Structure formats: C-alpha cells, structure tokens
Amino acid sequence: MKDSLCAAPIAFETLIEYWLGELPLPETERIDEHIVQCGQCAARLGEIVALSQAIRDVFRKGDILVILTPNFLERLISRGIQVRQYRCPLNGSVACTVTPEDELLVGRFEVPLAGVTRVDILSRRSCDDAEHRLSDIPFDAQSNEIVVAPSLARMQRLPSHDHFVRLVAVEGETERVLGEYTLHHTAHA
Amino acid sequence: MAGSPADTFVTEADLARCIAQSVPGRATEAETTLYRRYAPRVRLFGLRHLRDAQAAADFMQQVMLVTIDQLRRGRLRDPDKLGSFIFGVCRAIMLELRRGGARRKRILEQYQSDLAAIEPVEPAALDGDRVTRCLQDLPERERAVLVMTFYEEKPAHEVAAILGLTPGNVRVIRHRGLMRLRQCIAGSEAVP
C-alpha cells in the first residue's frame, strides 16, 4: 500500500507558515487534518522540520558566521547560552580570545546607523592577509550596533593575530566609512 | 517473492477492516502497517502543537495505541474514513493532554507492550556538514533570517521586530533562503 498522490497539495510556503504558527486558526485546523490524512504533504512538512532542526544544530555548534542583533543576542543569553562578547567602541580596538568552554563568540561594533540603508563589512586578518567582504548585512538601525558572531570552530583554530574590520554604508555606487576597528586576538593556550 | 506487509493491504479501509475483524491482538501485520503509515504524521501533528520532541513522541504513542484499541473494538463505523478517525483521536488526545487526563495512562499500561516491538519511526537527519556549507554560502541577510527564525521557531512578525524589517520582507527573505538551502542540500544546484 503506497501513499496516493495528493489531490490538493499544500504549498511549501504555507507549510512553513503553518509550522511557525503564522496562520489563522481555521487554516491551521484545516492543515492539521490534512497532515494526518496525507502522507505526501506530511513528508514535505517533515522536510521543513528537519531543515529547522539542522539550522539550529549548526548554529548551536558555532560552525557558521552569523550577523545577529542586540535583541536576539539578549534572548540567547537569557536562555543560558555561554556567550563571550567583546564591545568595540567606534573606531576603537579591543583585546579578545576564545576558549573551549565558549558556546558563542560575539563582536559588538558601536556604529552610527541613522539614515543608513545598507551596510557591508570589510575585514582582514594579519595571519592570512586575505580581505573578506560581507555584503548587505542585516541590522537594526535603532540599535547603533552591529553584532557579528563568527564561526566559533574557525576562531578556535586560528593563531594569535590582529583582525581589522571596517563598516561601510553603501549608497548607490558610493561607499562611506562608518567605523574602523581592530581586534587583537590571542589564541587560547 | 513475498511482498512487504504494507503491500498486503490494498486500501486503508482494508487495514481498518482487518484489525476490526481479527481477534484482538492477532492482526499484527495490519497494526504494524497502520503504525508505520500514520505514526510519522501523528508525530508531526504533536510536534506542531507541543513543540517538544519527547512530548510529541509520547503523544504519537498514545494516539496510535488509542486508535488501535478503538479499531479492535469496532468503533470505526466507516472504514473509508480511517484518516478522519485518526485525526479525531489526535484532537481528543491533545485536548486531554492539555487537561491532564487519566484515560491515556490506563490505555498506555494496557497496550504499550503491543507496540514496543515496532521500530520507532524517526525522520532522517540531514547531513550536518552539508547543511553547514550550504548555510555558510547563503547571503548574510538570508542566513541571519533563517537562524533567527528557526533557532526558536519564531513567526515572521517577531523576527521582523528584532531586525527592524516588515513581516512581509522577512517572509520573502525566509522563503528565498529556504529555497536556496534546499537546492544546495539536495545538491541539484549550486547556491548562486
């Protein structure tokens, strides 16, 4: 006995909205019933659940660089995540490190964001001298702060070095420097 | 060549009839097929409403036990409506869970050993290294929205509030990010 083809498959986007609790109650109840009765749509919902779990797992392991916001960071801290954070004043520098006990490493860069619509991050490390650019990063303009969570796994492997960071506002074809920062990273002994 | 147990039952109504017409506990093959077919769906329903993997697994077990108990007792009047019947059990158990009911405890004690031998149905986990690479290849904005959305499974309006965006904008970024992520994980297409 095989799953029969669904006569009225639920759109992937609608399944995401259902999973995240964005739909009104009648629509939620309709999909509740459909999921129990339809193996095909249940399998697609299962895919969303697996993706959601995988994204959480990757973030918790600190394997990826993510731009966060101060609000989201506060939520993580309130959930008991062991966060090592460094605040970098505008055009300033800070000494930093990372230890095996840390669950999240965060750089908080003070920057004036009023009227800014797009921010790019340019960075260079003294240990490899390669320049990197992160384009069109998300930010909350009201916070006047950019929060960067680098890959913890990568940071734990790097030797002591200086990390030069420049935040630029992109306006059409032109760029305006918002702030420049230096992080003096000492590798954990 | 013998078919799998699932091939024995042509329709879901066949399954329901077989369980109802057998001596209670003797329709092992039909009950196993029913469990393997419906338990993953019931688990998803439980996860959606309980937001806890263990609670959803318990819920799934309870729903399947009550369903089989009811089928053995011939409580399903129209075998063609097996799916609707199971959905009704889901709703009733969810309501009872929220009230902290006692019936489920009695049924669990009575029948749990019947289903203990059936392999639990777990969804296949994704390849963590591949997900990491694919997430890292996404544009910053999409990666951030996906992490902020799925870390705590928050709706668009809550993510929008912490990012200073509109909910509509978050939905668009989220959709684009998920599509790219799925394509990348499936390996069918490189992330542009």
Short mmCIF file of C-alpha atoms in Angstrom, two decimals:
data_model
loop_
_atom_site.label_atom_id
_atom_site.label_comp_id
_atom_site.label_asym_id
_atom_site.label_seq_id
_atom_site.Cartn_x
_atom_site.Cartn_y
_atom_site.Cartn_z
CA MET A 1 0.00 0.00 0.00
CA LYS A 2 1.62 3.24 -1.16
CA ASP A 3 0.83 6.87 -0.39
CA SER A 4 -1.61 8.07 -3.02
CA LEU A 5 -0.90 11.36 -4.79
CA CYS A 6 -2.34 14.37 -3.01
CA ALA A 7 -5.23 15.94 -4.94
CA ALA A 8 -4.71 19.34 -3.27
CA PRO A 9 -1.09 19.63 -2.10
CA ILE A 10 -0.35 22.40 0.38
CA ALA A 11 2.20 24.94 -0.88
CA PHE A 12 5.64 24.71 0.75
CA GLU A 13 5.41 28.34 1.89
CA THR A 14 2.03 27.66 3.52
CA LEU A 15 3.51 24.65 5.33
CA ILE A 16 6.27 26.92 6.67
CA GLU A 17 3.69 29.43 7.86
CA TYR A 18 1.72 26.59 9.45
CA TRP A 19 4.83 25.28 11.20
CA LEU A 20 5.74 28.72 12.54
CA GLY A 21 2.22 29.45 13.80
CA GLU A 22 1.54 32.31 11.38
CA LEU A 23 -1.80 31.09 10.04
CA PRO A 24 -5.25 31.90 11.43
CA LEU A 25 -6.89 29.15 13.49
CA PRO A 26 -9.32 27.83 10.82
CA GLU A 27 -6.46 27.45 8.33
CA THR A 28 -4.28 25.80 10.99
CA GLU A 29 -7.03 23.29 11.78
CA ARG A 30 -7.54 22.54 8.08
CA ILE A 31 -3.85 21.78 7.67
CA ASP A 32 -3.76 19.78 10.93
CA GLU A 33 -6.35 17.45 9.45
CA HIS A 34 -4.70 17.33 6.03
CA ILE A 35 -1.30 16.42 7.50
CA VAL A 36 -2.71 13.46 9.42
CA GLN A 37 -4.52 12.21 6.30
CA CYS A 38 -1.93 12.92 3.60
CA GLY A 39 1.43 11.15 3.58
CA GLN A 40 2.77 13.33 0.75
CA CYS A 41 2.16 16.69 2.49
CA ALA A 42 3.27 15.21 5.82
CA ALA A 43 6.57 14.22 4.19
CA ARG A 44 7.08 17.80 2.97
CA LEU A 45 6.28 19.15 6.42
CA GLY A 46 8.80 16.62 7.76
CA GLU A 47 11.38 18.17 5.44
CA ILE A 48 10.72 21.62 6.97
CA VAL A 49 11.06 20.17 10.47
CA ALA A 50 14.36 18.52 9.52
CA LEU A 51 15.66 21.78 7.99
CA SER A 52 14.65 23.70 11.10
CA GLN A 53 16.46 21.21 13.35
CA ALA A 54 19.55 21.24 11.13
CA ILE A 55 19.76 25.06 11.17
CA ARG A 56 19.51 25.03 14.98
CA ASP A 57 22.17 22.35 15.28
CA VAL A 58 24.62 24.17 13.00
CA PHE A 59 24.14 27.46 14.85
CA ARG A 60 24.46 25.81 18.28
CA LYS A 61 27.72 24.16 17.22
CA GLY A 62 29.06 27.58 16.23
CA ASP A 63 30.03 26.34 12.78
CA ILE A 64 28.88 29.39 10.81
CA LEU A 65 29.30 33.14 10.85
CA VAL A 66 26.01 34.90 11.54
CA ILE A 67 25.11 38.57 11.85
CA LEU A 68 22.82 38.95 14.86
CA THR A 69 21.02 41.82 16.53
CA PRO A 70 21.35 43.02 20.15
CA ASN A 71 17.77 41.82 20.87
CA PHE A 72 18.42 38.33 19.57
CA LEU A 73 21.72 38.16 21.47
CA GLU A 74 19.95 39.10 24.71
CA ARG A 75 17.46 36.27 24.10
CA LEU A 76 20.31 33.78 23.70
CA ILE A 77 21.94 34.98 26.91
CA SER A 78 18.65 34.73 28.78
CA ARG A 79 18.39 31.09 27.61
CA GLY A 80 21.69 30.37 29.33
CA ILE A 81 23.96 30.24 26.26
CA GLN A 82 27.60 30.81 27.28
CA VAL A 83 28.40 33.91 25.24
CA ARG A 84 31.83 35.56 25.14
CA GLN A 85 31.26 39.05 23.84
CA TYR A 86 33.54 41.97 23.08
CA ARG A 87 32.30 45.52 22.70
CA CYS A 88 34.26 47.60 20.25
CA PRO A 89 33.82 51.38 20.56
CA LEU A 90 33.53 53.45 17.40
CA ASN A 91 36.95 53.48 15.68
CA GLY A 92 38.39 51.64 18.67
CA SER A 93 40.17 48.38 19.44
CA VAL A 94 39.75 45.52 21.86
CA ALA A 95 41.81 42.55 23.09
CA CYS A 96 39.97 39.27 22.68
CA THR A 97 40.24 35.49 22.84
CA VAL A 98 38.08 32.38 22.71
CA THR A 99 38.08 29.32 24.98
CA PRO A 100 36.82 25.76 24.54
CA GLU A 101 34.04 26.50 27.06
CA ASP A 102 32.50 29.26 24.94
CA GLU A 103 29.29 28.41 23.09
CA LEU A 104 29.12 31.66 21.16
CA LEU A 105 31.67 34.37 20.38
CA VAL A 106 30.37 37.81 19.53
CA GLY A 107 31.87 41.12 18.44
CA ARG A 108 29.63 44.13 19.10
CA PHE A 109 30.64 47.13 17.00
CA GLU A 110 29.37 50.55 18.01
CA VAL A 111 28.40 52.45 14.86
CA PRO A 112 26.08 55.34 13.90
CA LEU A 113 23.35 53.82 11.71
CA ALA A 114 20.80 56.63 11.41
CA GLY A 115 19.72 57.00 7.78
CA VAL A 116 21.84 54.04 6.65
CA THR A 117 20.09 51.58 4.35
CA ARG A 118 22.87 49.12 3.52
CA VAL A 119 25.97 48.10 5.46
CA ASP A 120 28.89 45.99 4.22
CA ILE A 121 31.70 44.63 6.39
CA LEU A 122 35.26 44.59 5.04
CA SER A 123 37.79 42.67 7.08
CA ARG A 124 41.36 41.44 7.00
CA ARG A 125 43.34 39.26 9.39
CA SER A 126 47.06 39.73 9.89
CA CYS A 127 47.53 35.95 9.94
CA ASP A 128 46.49 35.40 6.33
CA ASP A 129 46.17 38.92 4.94
CA ALA A 130 43.16 37.93 2.83
CA GLU A 131 40.42 40.54 2.52
CA HIS A 132 36.81 39.50 3.01
CA ARG A 133 33.60 41.34 2.33
CA LEU A 134 30.18 40.60 3.80
CA SER A 135 27.58 42.38 1.70
CA ASP A 136 24.25 43.85 2.72
CA ILE A 137 24.26 42.57 6.28
CA PRO A 138 21.08 42.72 8.37
CA PHE A 139 20.99 45.31 11.15
CA ASP A 140 18.62 47.17 13.41
CA ALA A 141 19.29 50.85 12.66
CA GLN A 142 17.90 51.95 16.01
CA SER A 143 20.46 49.93 17.95
CA ASN A 144 23.51 51.74 16.51
CA GLU A 145 25.34 48.47 16.82
CA ILE A 146 26.42 45.64 14.50
CA VAL A 147 26.64 42.23 16.16
CA VAL A 148 28.85 39.64 14.49
CA ALA A 149 29.05 36.02 15.64
CA PRO A 150 31.99 34.45 13.77
CA SER A 151 32.41 30.72 13.33
CA LEU A 152 33.49 29.54 16.76
CA ALA A 153 35.14 26.44 15.33
CA ARG A 154 37.25 28.54 12.96
CA MET A 155 38.21 31.08 15.64
CA GLN A 156 39.35 28.30 17.96
CA ARG A 157 41.77 27.10 15.27
CA LEU A 158 43.29 30.50 14.44
CA PRO A 159 46.67 31.63 15.87
CA SER A 160 47.06 34.98 17.65
CA HIS A 161 46.51 37.79 15.15
CA ASP A 162 45.04 41.24 14.59
CA HIS A 163 41.69 41.48 12.84
CA PHE A 164 40.94 44.75 11.06
CA VAL A 165 37.26 45.50 10.50
CA ARG A 166 35.72 48.33 8.51
CA LEU A 167 32.00 49.01 8.37
CA VAL A 168 30.83 50.91 5.30
CA ALA A 169 27.48 52.38 4.30
CA VAL A 170 26.68 51.64 0.67
CA GLU A 171 24.62 54.27 -1.10
CA GLY A 172 24.20 53.52 -4.80
CA GLU A 173 27.67 53.49 -6.32
CA THR A 174 29.35 55.19 -3.39
CA GLU A 175 30.62 53.94 -0.07
CA ARG A 176 31.06 55.83 3.17
CA VAL A 177 33.16 54.51 6.05
CA LEU A 178 31.06 54.26 9.21
CA GLY A 179 33.73 52.94 11.54
CA GLU A 180 37.07 51.12 11.72
CA TYR A 181 38.03 48.65 14.44
CA THR A 182 40.90 46.39 15.45
CA LEU A 183 40.51 43.17 17.39
CA HIS A 184 43.74 41.89 18.96
CA HIS A 185 43.07 38.16 19.12
CA THR A 186 45.12 35.96 21.44
CA ALA A 187 44.84 32.24 20.81
CA HIS A 188 43.77 30.25 23.89
CA ALA A 189 46.76 28.44 25.44
CA MET B 1 8.54 -13.32 -3.83
CA ALA B 2 6.72 -12.15 -0.74
CA GLY B 3 5.71 -8.51 -0.63
CA SER B 4 6.25 -6.24 2.33
CA PRO B 5 3.49 -6.20 4.98
CA ALA B 6 2.31 -2.86 3.58
CA ASP B 7 1.62 -4.45 0.17
CA THR B 8 -0.89 -6.89 1.69
CA PHE B 9 -3.45 -4.14 2.26
CA VAL B 10 -4.69 -2.54 -0.92
CA THR B 11 -6.51 0.34 0.75
CA GLU B 12 -6.62 1.95 4.15
CA ALA B 13 -10.15 0.62 4.54
CA ASP B 14 -8.70 -2.91 4.15
CA LEU B 15 -6.37 -2.16 7.03
CA ALA B 16 -9.17 -0.93 9.27
CA ARG B 17 -11.41 -3.90 8.41
CA CYS B 18 -8.64 -6.40 9.03
CA ILE B 19 -7.97 -5.01 12.51
CA ALA B 20 -11.67 -4.79 13.36
CA GLN B 21 -12.46 -8.33 12.15
CA SER B 22 -9.50 -10.09 13.77
CA VAL B 23 -9.27 -11.49 17.25
CA PRO B 24 -7.90 -8.53 19.27
CA GLY B 25 -4.12 -8.52 19.09
CA ARG B 26 -3.92 -11.06 16.23
CA ALA B 27 -3.84 -8.58 13.31
CA THR B 28 -0.18 -7.85 13.94
CA GLU B 29 0.69 -7.18 10.32
CA ALA B 30 -2.20 -4.75 9.81
CA GLU B 31 -1.47 -2.96 13.07
CA THR B 32 2.22 -2.66 12.21
CA THR B 33 1.35 -1.24 8.78
CA LEU B 34 -1.10 1.21 10.33
CA TYR B 35 1.52 2.31 12.85
CA ARG B 36 4.30 2.78 10.29
CA ARG B 37 1.98 4.69 7.99
CA TYR B 38 0.33 7.05 10.43
CA ALA B 39 2.77 7.42 13.33
CA PRO B 40 5.10 9.88 11.48
CA ARG B 41 2.14 12.10 10.58
CA VAL B 42 0.76 11.99 14.11
CA ARG B 43 4.21 12.82 15.46
CA LEU B 44 4.34 15.93 13.22
CA PHE B 45 0.90 16.99 14.46
CA GLY B 46 2.18 16.54 18.03
CA LEU B 47 5.40 18.45 17.35
CA ARG B 48 3.48 21.32 15.78
CA HIS B 49 1.28 21.72 18.84
CA LEU B 50 3.59 20.65 21.67
CA ARG B 51 6.96 21.98 20.39
CA ASP B 52 8.84 19.27 22.22
CA ALA B 53 10.31 16.13 20.63
CA GLN B 54 9.79 13.86 23.64
CA ALA B 55 6.25 15.11 24.26
CA ALA B 56 5.47 14.60 20.56
CA ALA B 57 6.85 11.03 20.70
CA ASP B 58 4.67 10.30 23.75
CA PHE B 59 1.68 11.88 22.01
CA MET B 60 2.29 9.76 18.91
CA GLN B 61 2.41 6.60 21.01
CA GLN B 62 -0.80 7.48 22.81
CA VAL B 63 -2.70 8.31 19.62
CA MET B 64 -1.62 5.09 17.92
CA LEU B 65 -2.49 2.99 20.97
CA VAL B 66 -5.94 4.54 21.32
CA THR B 67 -6.54 4.22 17.55
CA ILE B 68 -5.67 0.53 17.53
CA ASP B 69 -7.73 -0.04 20.67
CA GLN B 70 -10.73 1.65 19.06
CA LEU B 71 -10.32 -0.27 15.81
CA ARG B 72 -10.11 -3.58 17.67
CA ARG B 73 -13.37 -2.69 19.38
CA GLY B 74 -15.03 -1.94 16.05
CA ARG B 75 -15.59 1.72 16.85
CA LEU B 76 -14.79 2.89 13.31
CA ARG B 77 -18.14 2.84 11.50
CA ASP B 78 -16.88 3.76 8.03
CA PRO B 79 -13.52 2.09 7.23
CA ASP B 80 -13.03 4.50 4.31
CA LYS B 81 -12.68 7.33 6.84
CA LEU B 82 -9.69 5.92 8.71
CA GLY B 83 -7.69 9.16 8.27
CA SER B 84 -10.50 11.32 9.66
CA PHE B 85 -10.91 8.89 12.53
CA ILE B 86 -7.20 9.13 13.46
CA PHE B 87 -7.35 12.92 13.21
CA GLY B 88 -10.28 12.84 15.64
CA VAL B 89 -8.19 10.75 18.04
CA CYS B 90 -5.33 13.29 17.68
CA ARG B 91 -7.62 16.15 18.61
CA ALA B 92 -9.17 14.30 21.52
CA ILE B 93 -5.79 13.24 22.97
CA MET B 94 -4.37 16.76 22.52
CA LEU B 95 -7.35 18.16 24.39
CA GLU B 96 -6.95 15.55 27.09
CA LEU B 97 -3.21 16.21 27.36
CA ARG B 98 -3.95 19.85 27.96
CA ARG B 99 -6.41 18.85 30.67
CA GLY B 100 -4.03 16.23 32.12
CA GLY B 101 -6.41 13.30 31.55
CA ALA B 102 -6.22 9.82 33.06
CA ARG B 103 -7.61 7.63 30.27
CA ARG B 104 -4.36 7.72 28.31
CA LYS B 105 -2.49 6.35 31.35
CA ARG B 106 -4.81 3.34 31.54
CA ILE B 107 -4.52 2.61 27.81
CA LEU B 108 -0.76 3.02 27.87
CA GLU B 109 -0.49 0.49 30.70
CA GLN B 110 -2.80 -1.92 28.89
CA TYR B 111 -1.31 -1.87 25.40
CA GLN B 112 2.17 -0.42 25.48
CA SER B 113 3.85 -3.82 25.15
CA ASP B 114 1.90 -4.46 21.91
CA LEU B 115 3.69 -1.65 20.12
CA ALA B 116 7.02 -1.94 21.87
CA ALA B 117 8.31 -4.31 19.19
CA ILE B 118 7.57 -1.93 16.31
CA GLU B 119 10.57 0.11 15.32
CA PRO B 120 10.09 3.77 16.18
CA VAL B 121 9.66 5.97 13.15
CA GLU B 122 12.28 8.70 13.14
CA PRO B 123 12.76 11.21 10.33
CA ALA B 124 16.12 11.00 8.57
CA ALA B 125 18.55 13.66 9.83
CA LEU B 126 20.24 15.89 7.29
CA ASP B 127 23.98 15.78 6.67
CA GLY B 128 25.28 18.37 9.17
CA ASP B 129 28.48 19.20 7.20
CA ARG B 130 26.49 19.79 4.04
CA VAL B 131 23.96 21.98 5.86
CA THR B 132 26.85 23.97 7.36
CA ARG B 133 28.42 24.57 3.94
CA CYS B 134 25.11 25.47 2.35
CA LEU B 135 24.15 27.86 5.16
CA GLN B 136 27.59 29.48 5.00
CA ASP B 137 27.13 30.07 1.26
CA LEU B 138 23.84 31.94 1.69
CA PRO B 139 23.80 35.75 1.53
CA GLU B 140 24.25 37.25 5.04
CA ARG B 141 20.70 38.54 5.26
CA GLU B 142 19.13 35.19 4.36
CA ARG B 143 21.38 33.27 6.76
CA ALA B 144 20.57 35.65 9.62
CA VAL B 145 16.82 35.46 8.97
CA LEU B 146 16.90 31.66 8.83
CA VAL B 147 18.89 31.39 12.07
CA MET B 148 16.71 33.93 13.90
CA THR B 149 13.56 32.23 12.60
CA PHE B 150 14.39 28.60 13.22
CA TYR B 151 16.54 28.87 16.34
CA GLU B 152 13.37 29.41 18.37
CA GLU B 153 10.85 28.79 15.57
CA LYS B 154 9.57 32.35 15.61
CA PRO B 155 6.93 33.75 13.26
CA ALA B 156 7.77 36.49 10.76
CA HIS B 157 6.38 39.37 12.83
CA GLU B 158 8.68 38.53 15.77
CA VAL B 159 11.77 38.21 13.58
CA ALA B 160 10.78 41.43 11.82
CA ALA B 161 10.64 43.24 15.17
CA ILE B 162 14.20 42.24 16.12
CA LEU B 163 15.57 43.07 12.67
CA GLY B 164 13.72 46.32 12.06
CA LEU B 165 12.06 44.89 8.92
CA THR B 166 8.44 44.34 7.91
CA PRO B 167 6.92 40.85 8.39
CA GLY B 168 6.35 40.68 4.62
CA ASN B 169 10.02 41.39 4.00
CA VAL B 170 11.06 38.66 6.46
CA ARG B 171 8.76 36.16 4.70
CA VAL B 172 10.31 36.97 1.32
CA ILE B 173 13.89 36.65 2.64
CA ARG B 174 12.99 33.48 4.55
CA HIS B 175 11.39 31.87 1.52
CA ARG B 176 14.31 32.74 -0.74
CA GLY B 177 16.82 31.48 1.82
CA LEU B 178 14.99 28.20 2.37
CA MET B 179 14.67 27.55 -1.35
CA ARG B 180 18.40 28.09 -1.86
CA LEU B 181 19.20 25.96 1.16
CA ARG B 182 17.01 23.08 -0.06
CA GLN B 183 18.53 23.22 -3.53
CA CYS B 184 22.04 23.27 -2.13
CA ILE B 185 21.42 20.40 0.30
CA ALA B 186 19.80 18.36 -2.46
CA GLY B 187 22.93 19.04 -4.49
CA SER B 188 20.88 19.76 -7.57
CA GLU B 189 22.04 23.29 -7.95
CA ALA B 190 24.85 25.42 -6.60
CA VAL B 191 23.89 28.39 -4.46
CA PRO B 192 24.19 31.44 -6.74
#
